[in-house]
Short mmCIF file of C-alpha atoms in Angstrom, two decimals:
data_model
loop_
_atom_site.label_atom_id
_atom_site.label_comp_id
_atom_site.label_asym_id
_atom_site.label_seq_id
_atom_site.Cartn_x
_atom_site.Cartn_y
_atom_site.Cartn_z
CA MET A 273 3.91 -12.37 20.16
CA LEU A 274 6.73 -13.81 18.00
CA ASP A 275 5.96 -17.52 19.07
CA ALA A 276 2.19 -16.81 18.27
CA MET A 277 3.28 -15.86 15.02
CA LYS A 278 5.74 -18.77 14.74
CA LYS A 279 2.91 -21.10 15.16
CA GLU A 280 0.82 -18.79 12.76
CA ILE A 281 3.38 -19.88 10.02
CA PHE A 282 3.47 -23.61 11.03
CA LEU A 283 -0.36 -23.80 11.25
CA ARG A 284 -0.80 -21.89 7.55
CA LYS A 285 2.03 -23.29 5.67
CA ASP A 286 -0.31 -25.67 3.51
CA GLU A 287 -2.65 -22.43 2.45
CA LEU A 288 -0.32 -21.00 -0.11
CA GLN A 289 -0.66 -22.87 -3.35
CA ASN A 290 2.44 -21.22 -4.75
CA LYS A 291 5.22 -22.32 -2.14
CA ASN A 292 7.78 -20.17 -3.82
CA LEU A 293 7.98 -16.79 -2.23
CA GLN A 294 8.38 -13.46 -4.63
CA SER A 295 7.60 -10.97 -2.31
CA LEU A 296 7.67 -10.82 1.85
CA TYR A 297 6.41 -7.57 3.63
CA PHE A 298 6.98 -6.49 7.34
CA GLY A 299 4.11 -4.25 7.54
CA GLY A 300 0.94 -3.50 9.45
CA GLY A 301 2.04 -0.86 11.95
CA THR A 302 5.82 -0.12 13.71
CA PRO A 303 7.48 -3.57 12.91
CA SER A 304 10.67 -1.36 13.41
CA VAL A 305 9.84 -1.91 16.67
CA LEU A 306 11.63 -5.50 16.53
CA SER A 307 15.46 -6.30 16.87
CA ALA A 308 17.25 -7.40 13.76
CA ASP A 309 17.82 -10.44 14.97
CA GLU A 310 14.33 -10.74 15.63
CA ILE A 311 12.96 -9.89 12.11
CA LYS A 312 15.38 -12.45 11.04
CA SER A 313 13.96 -15.04 13.42
CA LEU A 314 10.81 -14.74 11.41
CA ILE A 315 11.89 -14.52 8.41
CA ASP A 316 14.09 -18.33 9.18
CA GLU A 317 10.63 -19.17 10.57
CA VAL A 318 9.27 -18.65 6.73
CA LEU A 319 12.30 -20.01 5.12
CA LYS A 320 11.28 -23.21 7.44
CA HIS A 321 7.99 -23.83 5.53
CA PHE A 322 8.44 -22.28 2.28
CA ASN A 323 10.97 -21.35 -0.83
CA PHE A 324 12.18 -17.64 -1.48
CA ASN A 325 12.57 -17.00 -5.45
CA ASN A 326 16.44 -15.37 -5.92
CA ASP A 327 15.23 -12.43 -6.40
CA ILE A 328 12.74 -12.06 -3.42
CA GLU A 329 11.60 -8.66 -2.19
CA ILE A 330 11.64 -8.21 1.53
CA THR A 331 10.36 -5.16 3.05
CA LEU A 332 10.22 -3.65 6.28
CA GLU A 333 8.07 -0.95 6.92
CA ALA A 334 10.09 1.62 9.62
CA ASN A 335 9.53 4.64 11.21
CA PRO A 336 12.35 7.41 10.67
CA ASP A 337 13.38 7.72 14.86
CA ASP A 338 13.23 3.98 14.21
CA LEU A 339 16.41 3.57 11.62
CA ASN A 340 19.30 4.08 13.88
CA SER A 341 22.84 3.15 12.89
CA GLN A 342 22.70 0.02 15.17
CA PHE A 343 19.46 -1.59 13.89
CA LEU A 344 20.30 -0.38 10.44
CA LYS A 345 23.56 -2.50 10.82
CA GLY A 346 21.95 -5.44 12.02
CA LEU A 347 19.18 -5.08 8.84
CA SER A 348 22.01 -4.81 6.57
CA CYS A 349 22.88 -8.34 7.50
CA SER A 350 19.79 -9.63 7.61
CA PRO A 351 17.49 -10.82 4.23
CA ILE A 352 15.82 -7.46 3.82
CA ASN A 353 16.21 -5.39 1.27
CA ARG A 354 13.76 -3.07 0.96
CA LEU A 355 12.57 0.10 3.37
CA SER A 356 9.51 1.49 3.44
CA ILE A 357 9.93 4.15 5.68
CA GLY A 358 6.73 6.62 6.88
CA THR A 359 8.38 10.19 6.08
CA GLN A 360 5.20 12.01 5.59
CA SER A 361 6.75 15.44 5.08
CA PHE A 362 10.29 17.23 5.28
CA PHE A 363 8.29 19.73 7.21
CA ASP A 364 7.80 20.04 10.79
CA GLU A 365 4.64 21.79 10.92
CA ASP A 366 3.27 19.03 8.67
CA LEU A 367 4.91 16.17 11.09
CA LYS A 368 3.24 18.17 14.23
CA LEU A 369 -0.20 18.06 12.45
CA MET A 370 -0.21 14.37 11.74
CA ASN A 371 1.20 13.82 15.09
CA ARG A 372 4.44 12.22 14.43
CA ALA A 373 7.37 11.33 17.09
CA HIS A 374 9.89 12.03 14.07
CA ASN A 375 11.25 15.74 12.93
CA ALA A 376 11.88 16.85 9.67
CA SER A 377 15.85 16.38 10.43
CA GLU A 378 15.21 12.99 11.02
CA ALA A 379 13.11 12.33 8.15
CA GLU A 380 15.93 13.37 6.14
CA SER A 381 18.64 11.91 8.32
CA SER A 382 16.67 8.51 8.39
CA ILE A 383 17.16 8.29 4.41
CA LYS A 384 20.70 9.26 3.80
CA ARG A 385 21.65 6.75 6.43
CA ALA A 386 19.41 3.60 5.21
CA GLN A 387 21.41 4.22 2.07
CA ASP A 388 25.03 4.88 3.94
CA PHE A 389 24.30 0.86 5.10
CA GLY A 390 23.30 -0.35 1.35
CA PHE A 391 19.78 -0.13 1.17
CA GLU A 392 18.91 1.89 -2.28
CA ASN A 393 15.65 -0.13 -2.71
CA LEU A 394 13.41 2.60 -0.34
CA SER A 395 10.29 3.75 -0.65
CA ILE A 396 8.94 6.35 1.55
CA ASP A 397 5.26 8.09 2.21
CA LEU A 398 4.75 11.68 1.66
CA ILE A 399 1.31 13.18 2.61
CA TYR A 400 -0.34 15.96 0.31
CA GLY A 401 -3.04 18.63 0.78
CA SER A 402 -2.73 19.04 4.76
CA PRO A 403 -4.29 22.20 5.98
CA ASN A 404 -0.53 23.80 6.71
CA SER A 405 0.19 23.40 3.21
CA ASN A 406 0.57 24.88 -0.05
CA LEU A 407 1.81 24.36 -3.06
CA GLU A 408 5.36 25.73 -2.98
CA ILE A 409 5.70 23.50 -0.10
CA TRP A 410 4.96 20.47 -1.52
CA LYS A 411 6.80 21.65 -4.21
CA GLU A 412 9.78 21.58 -1.79
CA ASN A 413 8.86 18.39 0.01
CA LEU A 414 8.80 16.63 -4.07
CA SER A 415 12.23 18.65 -4.39
CA LYS A 416 13.43 17.09 -1.30
CA THR A 417 12.92 13.42 -2.43
CA ILE A 418 14.27 13.76 -5.66
CA ALA A 419 17.58 15.29 -4.33
CA LEU A 420 17.39 12.36 -1.74
CA GLU A 421 17.56 9.95 -4.60
CA VAL A 422 14.70 8.16 -3.03
CA PRO A 423 13.22 5.69 -6.47
CA HIS A 424 9.63 4.78 -4.60
CA ILE A 425 6.96 7.52 -3.21
CA SER A 426 3.50 6.15 -1.86
CA SER A 427 1.52 9.48 -1.93
CA TYR A 428 -2.04 9.93 -0.20
CA ALA A 429 -4.07 13.19 0.35
CA LEU A 430 -4.31 13.54 4.38
CA THR A 431 -7.58 12.38 5.78
CA VAL A 432 -9.08 13.94 8.96
CA GLU A 433 -9.66 10.11 10.68
CA PRO A 434 -12.47 10.41 14.28
CA LYS A 435 -11.25 10.55 17.17
CA THR A 436 -7.77 11.61 16.30
CA ALA A 437 -6.09 14.75 17.49
CA LEU A 438 -6.41 16.34 14.02
CA GLU A 439 -10.03 15.84 14.24
CA ASN A 440 -10.14 17.88 17.49
CA TRP A 441 -7.93 20.41 16.58
CA ILE A 442 -10.20 20.95 13.42
CA SER A 443 -13.56 21.00 15.37
CA LYS A 444 -12.01 23.65 17.93
CA GLY A 445 -11.34 25.94 14.96
CA LYS A 446 -7.62 26.05 15.15
CA VAL A 447 -6.49 24.32 12.06
CA SER A 448 -9.00 24.17 8.92
CA ASN A 449 -10.15 21.30 7.48
CA PRO A 450 -7.93 19.90 4.45
CA LYS A 451 -9.18 21.82 1.15
CA GLU A 452 -10.10 19.35 -1.54
CA GLU A 453 -9.93 21.58 -4.74
CA GLU A 454 -5.91 22.39 -3.15
CA GLN A 455 -5.24 18.48 -2.45
CA ASN A 456 -6.38 17.94 -6.51
CA ARG A 457 -4.02 20.47 -7.28
CA GLU A 458 -1.03 19.01 -5.30
CA PHE A 459 -1.94 15.75 -6.47
CA TYR A 460 -1.82 16.96 -10.19
CA TYR A 461 1.48 18.55 -9.82
CA MET A 462 3.10 15.86 -8.29
CA ILE A 463 2.21 13.77 -11.47
CA ASP A 464 3.76 16.16 -14.16
CA PHE A 465 6.73 16.88 -12.17
CA LEU A 466 7.48 13.25 -10.68
CA LYS A 467 7.61 11.87 -14.53
CA ASP A 468 9.02 14.82 -15.44
CA HIS A 469 12.10 13.57 -13.47
CA GLY A 470 11.59 9.39 -14.79
CA PHE A 471 9.12 8.10 -12.30
CA ASN A 472 5.91 6.36 -13.42
CA HIS A 473 2.77 6.55 -12.27
CA TYR A 474 1.88 2.90 -11.75
CA GLU A 475 -1.32 2.75 -9.23
CA VAL A 476 -2.92 6.17 -7.97
CA SER A 477 -0.89 6.57 -4.88
CA ASN A 478 2.54 5.06 -6.29
CA PHE A 479 5.05 5.79 -8.49
CA ALA A 480 8.66 4.40 -9.06
CA LYS A 481 11.49 4.44 -11.25
CA GLU A 482 11.71 1.41 -13.47
CA GLY A 483 12.53 -1.57 -11.70
CA PHE A 484 11.39 -0.07 -8.84
CA TYR A 485 7.85 -0.90 -8.58
CA SER A 486 6.44 -2.20 -5.32
CA ARG A 487 6.42 -6.24 -6.12
CA HIS A 488 4.70 -7.02 -3.15
CA ASN A 489 1.90 -4.58 -3.49
CA SER A 490 1.55 -5.49 -7.25
CA ALA A 491 0.23 -8.55 -6.19
CA TYR A 492 -2.76 -7.08 -4.28
CA TRP A 493 -3.34 -4.93 -7.10
CA LYS A 494 -3.32 -7.78 -9.54
CA TYR A 495 -5.48 -10.08 -7.52
CA GLN A 496 -2.89 -12.62 -6.66
CA GLU A 497 -3.09 -15.13 -3.11
CA TYR A 498 -1.78 -13.71 -0.23
CA LEU A 499 -0.66 -14.98 3.23
CA GLY A 500 -1.02 -12.40 5.93
CA ILE A 501 0.67 -13.62 9.89
CA GLY A 502 -0.19 -11.79 13.00
CA PRO A 503 -2.82 -9.97 14.59
CA SER A 504 -5.50 -8.38 12.03
CA ALA A 505 -3.65 -9.38 8.74
CA HIS A 506 -5.92 -10.58 5.64
CA SER A 507 -5.42 -13.04 3.82
CA TYR A 508 -6.91 -13.89 0.31
CA ASN A 509 -6.75 -17.51 -1.91
CA GLY A 510 -6.80 -15.56 -5.02
CA ASN A 511 -10.34 -16.56 -5.78
CA ASP A 512 -13.26 -16.27 -3.41
CA VAL A 513 -12.12 -16.90 0.18
CA ARG A 514 -10.63 -13.74 2.45
CA SER A 515 -9.74 -13.91 5.78
CA TRP A 516 -8.41 -11.47 8.70
CA ASN A 517 -7.14 -12.25 12.37
CA VAL A 518 -8.71 -11.03 14.75
CA ALA A 519 -6.83 -7.48 15.86
CA ASN A 520 -6.66 -7.83 19.80
CA ASN A 521 -3.17 -9.01 20.66
CA GLN A 522 -3.90 -10.99 23.82
CA GLN A 523 -6.90 -12.76 22.15
CA TYR A 524 -4.45 -13.54 19.30
CA ILE A 525 -1.18 -14.71 21.34
CA LYS A 526 -4.03 -16.75 23.90
CA LYS A 527 -5.49 -18.55 20.00
CA LEU A 528 -2.22 -19.78 19.30
CA ASN A 529 -1.24 -20.94 22.04
CA SER A 530 -4.11 -23.39 21.85
CA ASN A 531 -3.17 -24.37 18.55
CA ILE A 532 -6.27 -22.49 17.18
CA LEU A 533 -6.11 -20.15 14.31
CA ALA A 534 -7.43 -16.56 15.36
CA LYS A 535 -8.80 -15.95 12.23
CA GLU A 536 -12.47 -15.24 11.00
CA THR A 537 -13.67 -16.69 7.04
CA GLU A 538 -15.77 -15.30 4.40
CA ILE A 539 -16.81 -16.39 1.05
CA LEU A 540 -16.93 -13.45 -1.49
CA SER A 541 -19.93 -13.77 -3.73
CA GLN A 542 -19.58 -13.10 -7.47
CA GLN A 543 -21.31 -9.28 -6.75
CA ASP A 544 -18.23 -9.19 -3.98
CA GLN A 545 -15.52 -10.22 -6.67
CA PHE A 546 -16.52 -8.45 -9.81
CA ASN A 547 -16.35 -5.08 -6.88
CA GLU A 548 -13.38 -5.82 -5.42
CA MET A 549 -11.59 -6.57 -9.12
CA ILE A 550 -13.13 -3.61 -10.40
CA MET A 551 -12.34 -1.10 -7.35
CA ILE A 552 -8.45 -2.37 -7.37
CA SER A 553 -7.59 -2.39 -11.00
CA LEU A 554 -9.02 0.80 -12.01
CA ARG A 555 -6.45 2.17 -9.73
CA THR A 556 -3.73 0.61 -11.56
CA ILE A 557 -2.17 1.57 -14.91
CA TRP A 558 -2.90 -1.78 -16.21
CA GLY A 559 -6.90 -1.78 -15.50
CA VAL A 560 -9.43 -4.03 -15.65
CA ASP A 561 -8.74 -7.26 -17.97
CA LEU A 562 -11.41 -7.41 -19.97
CA THR A 563 -11.14 -11.07 -21.30
CA SER A 564 -10.77 -12.52 -17.26
CA LEU A 565 -13.49 -10.78 -16.26
CA ASN A 566 -15.68 -12.32 -19.33
CA GLN A 567 -14.17 -15.58 -18.37
CA LYS A 568 -14.87 -14.87 -14.69
CA PHE A 569 -18.63 -13.35 -14.06
CA SER A 570 -21.51 -14.59 -15.58
CA PRO A 571 -23.78 -12.81 -18.64
CA ASN A 572 -26.41 -10.87 -15.94
CA ILE A 573 -23.76 -9.49 -14.14
CA LEU A 574 -21.76 -8.37 -17.64
CA ASP A 575 -24.78 -6.45 -18.84
CA LYS A 576 -25.65 -3.90 -17.09
CA PHE A 577 -21.22 -3.38 -16.35
CA ASN A 578 -21.18 -3.15 -19.93
CA LYS A 579 -24.09 -0.60 -20.31
CA GLU A 580 -22.70 1.55 -17.83
CA ILE A 581 -19.40 1.80 -19.24
CA GLN A 582 -20.29 2.60 -22.46
CA HIS A 583 -22.20 6.05 -20.69
CA LYS A 584 -18.11 6.51 -19.26
CA ILE A 585 -16.53 6.11 -22.39
CA GLU A 586 -18.27 8.33 -23.89
CA GLU A 587 -17.82 11.01 -21.45
CA GLY A 588 -13.90 10.68 -21.33
CA ILE A 589 -13.48 9.02 -18.29
CA LEU A 590 -13.37 5.58 -19.27
CA LYS A 591 -11.10 3.98 -22.18
CA ILE A 592 -10.73 0.53 -23.71
CA GLU A 593 -6.54 -0.26 -24.34
CA ASP A 594 -5.61 -3.65 -25.42
CA ASN A 595 -8.76 -5.17 -24.37
CA HIS A 596 -8.28 -3.44 -20.69
CA LEU A 597 -10.25 -0.92 -19.19
CA LYS A 598 -8.84 2.30 -17.73
CA ILE A 599 -9.36 5.87 -16.56
CA PRO A 600 -7.58 7.98 -18.31
CA GLU A 601 -4.78 9.61 -16.06
CA LYS A 602 -6.10 12.88 -16.03
CA HIS A 603 -8.95 11.51 -13.90
CA TRP A 604 -7.58 9.25 -11.27
CA PHE A 605 -7.87 11.63 -7.98
CA MET A 606 -11.64 10.66 -8.44
CA ALA A 607 -10.72 6.75 -9.22
CA ASP A 608 -12.81 5.46 -6.37
CA GLY A 609 -15.50 7.18 -7.19
CA ILE A 610 -15.76 6.41 -10.59
CA ALA A 611 -15.40 2.95 -10.16
CA SER A 612 -17.90 2.96 -7.32
CA ASP A 613 -20.35 3.77 -9.97
CA LEU A 614 -19.39 0.46 -11.51
CA PHE A 615 -20.31 -1.68 -8.63
CA ILE A 616 -22.97 -4.27 -8.64
CA VAL A 617 -25.38 -3.55 -5.92
#
């Protein structure tokens, strides 16, 4: 797999217009199953073909149970300078419900160990609105995060995915379905609580202390180009071309062994580009840049859009600030629904 990924990096080295990288991200599953030396070998391969900005952000997604002292020691000697830890919760009952391999004690100790090895730029994932949860438990999860001095939080409402243990338990009546009103309550409590503790709410599901915004994810949200390497990885040229690699590991390796890229490509229509820009931008603190929008899209798309936003501005669920269209924060829980009403179909 590593050899195939290195081959793909070489074959696609000319796809990015900007050879100076501001971020590198190891994600999309459990890259922490690799050894620190294997991760470093991939970084070395990237360095053969790209330049790193002096302050490049290099993130590794990791499960708490993978962050033992030996692994962290190896990472601390590598260029990795940011960890995104799949904590989910500091309560065992929540973690069992989500079928997580780690327990509450490991969730906490993994963060402390990472800090002991010099990793201050940490992000953790937290899930709210589980069937077992309530506002008091959620308050304790957030308080624990503050006590651990984690500077970035990505937080999502629990969703029930098909063919999972949770769906099975719900269908058998062992646990109840997540309640949207409870998720809504916990979401808005989190906003106020984290703001009171110095966090900026810069994307619907993301909160950070000043200086700790995810540079990599912000590039997605600002519609910048990116290159994805490995099975299932997606890429985007910053304009109208999106591609994605096959998900099957063996197919991916077989094609790369024959010097064939294991990807499919689509050309985004004006309609696709418009809808994606609206969906992504309205989830952020920056909103939709109306100047760029007017320069990029045709009048027949914009006329319908302008009529629709006028209604929503009058209703108070959209606003315009400095020529940027935004959703007021009090309506962020419904951001995706508001955005979809603006789509061109």
